Amino acid sequence: MTSLDRLQLTAAILPEDIPQGLQVCVWQIVTAMVNEKQAGSKMTLGSRGHERPLVIRVSFTACALGVVCLPLLALVSCVLISSFFHFEDSTSTHCQVPNYLPSISASISLSPECHIWRFCVGLHSAPRLLVAFTYFKFYKLRFAARPPESSLAYLSLAFSILENLGLLLLTYVSSSETNCVHKKGFILFIVSSFVYMLVTCHLWKAITKFSLNPEDAKSHRWKVRLLILNLCFCAFAGFFYIKHNLYCESGSYTLFALFEYMIVFSNMAFHLTAAWDFKRREVMVISCSEEKDFWTETPHLLRTQ
């Protein structure tokens, strides 16, 4: 039964003793509802009129910049606050030797630094997952006819999610609370980020073989450079961390903290290349109003007059 048939049936079952003026009003309402339904318009109770969905457009470049800048600003703020206001607490270690820079773990475990860091990292984690799934969809479409690279898309997505989880773990479990869990979160973040960058570089190497776009080659070159830099920074940080724990030399922990900053900065720069990869794309947020079925409620309302 169509909407028009249902409305006609509704009018037919009206009591005969209803005044003629009221019947005319009812038929005018019925006619207006039928006309708007046939025109494809959305009708609401009251006088709200036609509704259009709310559409918010943000360029993918702006989204990528926001995802990277949130933890970047948080890290810089935490290190500066720790250096100026909590210098002794953030640079002291079990060796009791002079140090001049706070490590990331020390700077984000104090207050209010930990609140700034947790707020910014938590805020950027959801858009970061959006970027990860965007890359996954891009790889699946690009390598639809190439199973080896297509399977690596799943590996890239998995390690991107693990990297994000490791970052959240080391963020919300500070070294001053549960040091063992914090270390595991840090190791998960470092290992996952390295594997993710390695897989990403391999995929973009395959892309540049069949692409004539110079932006793709530029993105691949910078990804490789940042991967090498990240690996070197990890090696230097590990070297000075072991040296500090074995010999307790003055300044070793400071160099460890410095290369720890470089690890994070190179990681952020690697993720920032998404602004090149998807610079012609947009992130759209669409809010659709719920369409209510007034046709099923109209007969009941008319019978109660």
PDB file of C-alpha atoms in Angstrom, residues 82 89-93 102-111 114 117-118 167-186 241 253 256 260:
ATOM      1  CA  SER A  82      60.229  20.079  33.451  1.00  0.00           C
ATOM      2  CA  ASP A  89      63.168  15.759  39.820  1.00  0.00           C
ATOM      3  CA  SER A  90      63.234  15.211  36.062  1.00  0.00           C
ATOM      4  CA  THR A  91      67.013  14.811  35.637  1.00  0.00           C
ATOM      5  CA  SER A  92      67.944  12.799  38.730  1.00  0.00           C
ATOM      6  CA  THR A  93      68.789   9.096  38.247  1.00  0.00           C
ATOM      7  CA  PRO A 102      65.045  15.349  31.233  1.00  0.00           C
ATOM      8  CA  SER A 103      64.104  12.153  29.457  1.00  0.00           C
ATOM      9  CA  ILE A 104      60.662  11.916  27.897  1.00  0.00           C
ATOM     10  CA  SER A 105      59.536   9.357  30.473  1.00  0.00           C
ATOM     11  CA  ALA A 106      60.622  11.644  33.326  1.00  0.00           C
ATOM     12  CA  SER A 107      59.109  14.800  31.850  1.00  0.00           C
ATOM     13  CA  ILE A 108      55.668  13.247  31.226  1.00  0.00           C
ATOM     14  CA  SER A 109      55.426  11.630  34.662  1.00  0.00           C
ATOM     15  CA  LEU A 110      55.304  14.893  36.640  1.00  0.00           C
ATOM     16  CA  SER A 111      52.383  17.254  37.169  1.00  0.00           C
ATOM     17  CA  CYS A 114      51.499  14.433  32.568  1.00  0.00           C
ATOM     18  CA  TRP A 117      50.746  14.995  27.524  1.00  0.00           C
ATOM     19  CA  ARG A 118      47.814  12.686  28.206  1.00  0.00           C
ATOM     20  CA  LEU A 167      51.998   5.139  22.717  1.00  0.00           C
ATOM     21  CA  LEU A 168      48.761   5.157  24.708  1.00  0.00           C
ATOM     22  CA  LEU A 169      50.162   2.576  27.135  1.00  0.00           C
ATOM     23  CA  LEU A 170      53.367   4.488  27.892  1.00  0.00           C
ATOM     24  CA  THR A 171      51.312   7.694  28.104  1.00  0.00           C
ATOM     25  CA  TYR A 172      48.689   6.622  30.622  1.00  0.00           C
ATOM     26  CA  VAL A 173      51.006   4.398  32.694  1.00  0.00           C
ATOM     27  CA  SER A 174      53.890   6.647  33.729  1.00  0.00           C
ATOM     28  CA  SER A 175      57.314   5.449  34.821  1.00  0.00           C
ATOM     29  CA  SER A 176      56.673   6.726  38.346  1.00  0.00           C
ATOM     30  CA  GLU A 177      53.517   4.611  38.665  1.00  0.00           C
ATOM     31  CA  THR A 178      54.325   1.209  37.129  1.00  0.00           C
ATOM     32  CA  ASN A 179      57.765   1.319  35.559  1.00  0.00           C
ATOM     33  CA  CYS A 180      57.607  -2.251  34.173  1.00  0.00           C
ATOM     34  CA  VAL A 181      54.377  -1.615  32.248  1.00  0.00           C
ATOM     35  CA  HIS A 182      55.681   1.757  31.067  1.00  0.00           C
ATOM     36  CA  LYS A 183      58.824   0.123  29.652  1.00  0.00           C
ATOM     37  CA  LYS A 184      56.793  -2.517  27.837  1.00  0.00           C
ATOM     38  CA  GLY A 185      54.658   0.217  26.306  1.00  0.00           C
ATOM     39  CA  PHE A 186      57.795   2.067  25.184  1.00  0.00           C
ATOM     40  CA  TYR A 241      71.397   4.356  27.944  1.00  0.00           C
ATOM     41  CA  TYR A 253      71.871  10.237  30.328  1.00  0.00           C
ATOM     42  CA  PHE A 256      70.287   9.500  25.804  1.00  0.00           C
ATOM     43  CA  GLU A 260      65.212  10.043  22.546  1.00  0.00           C
TER      44      GLU A 260
END
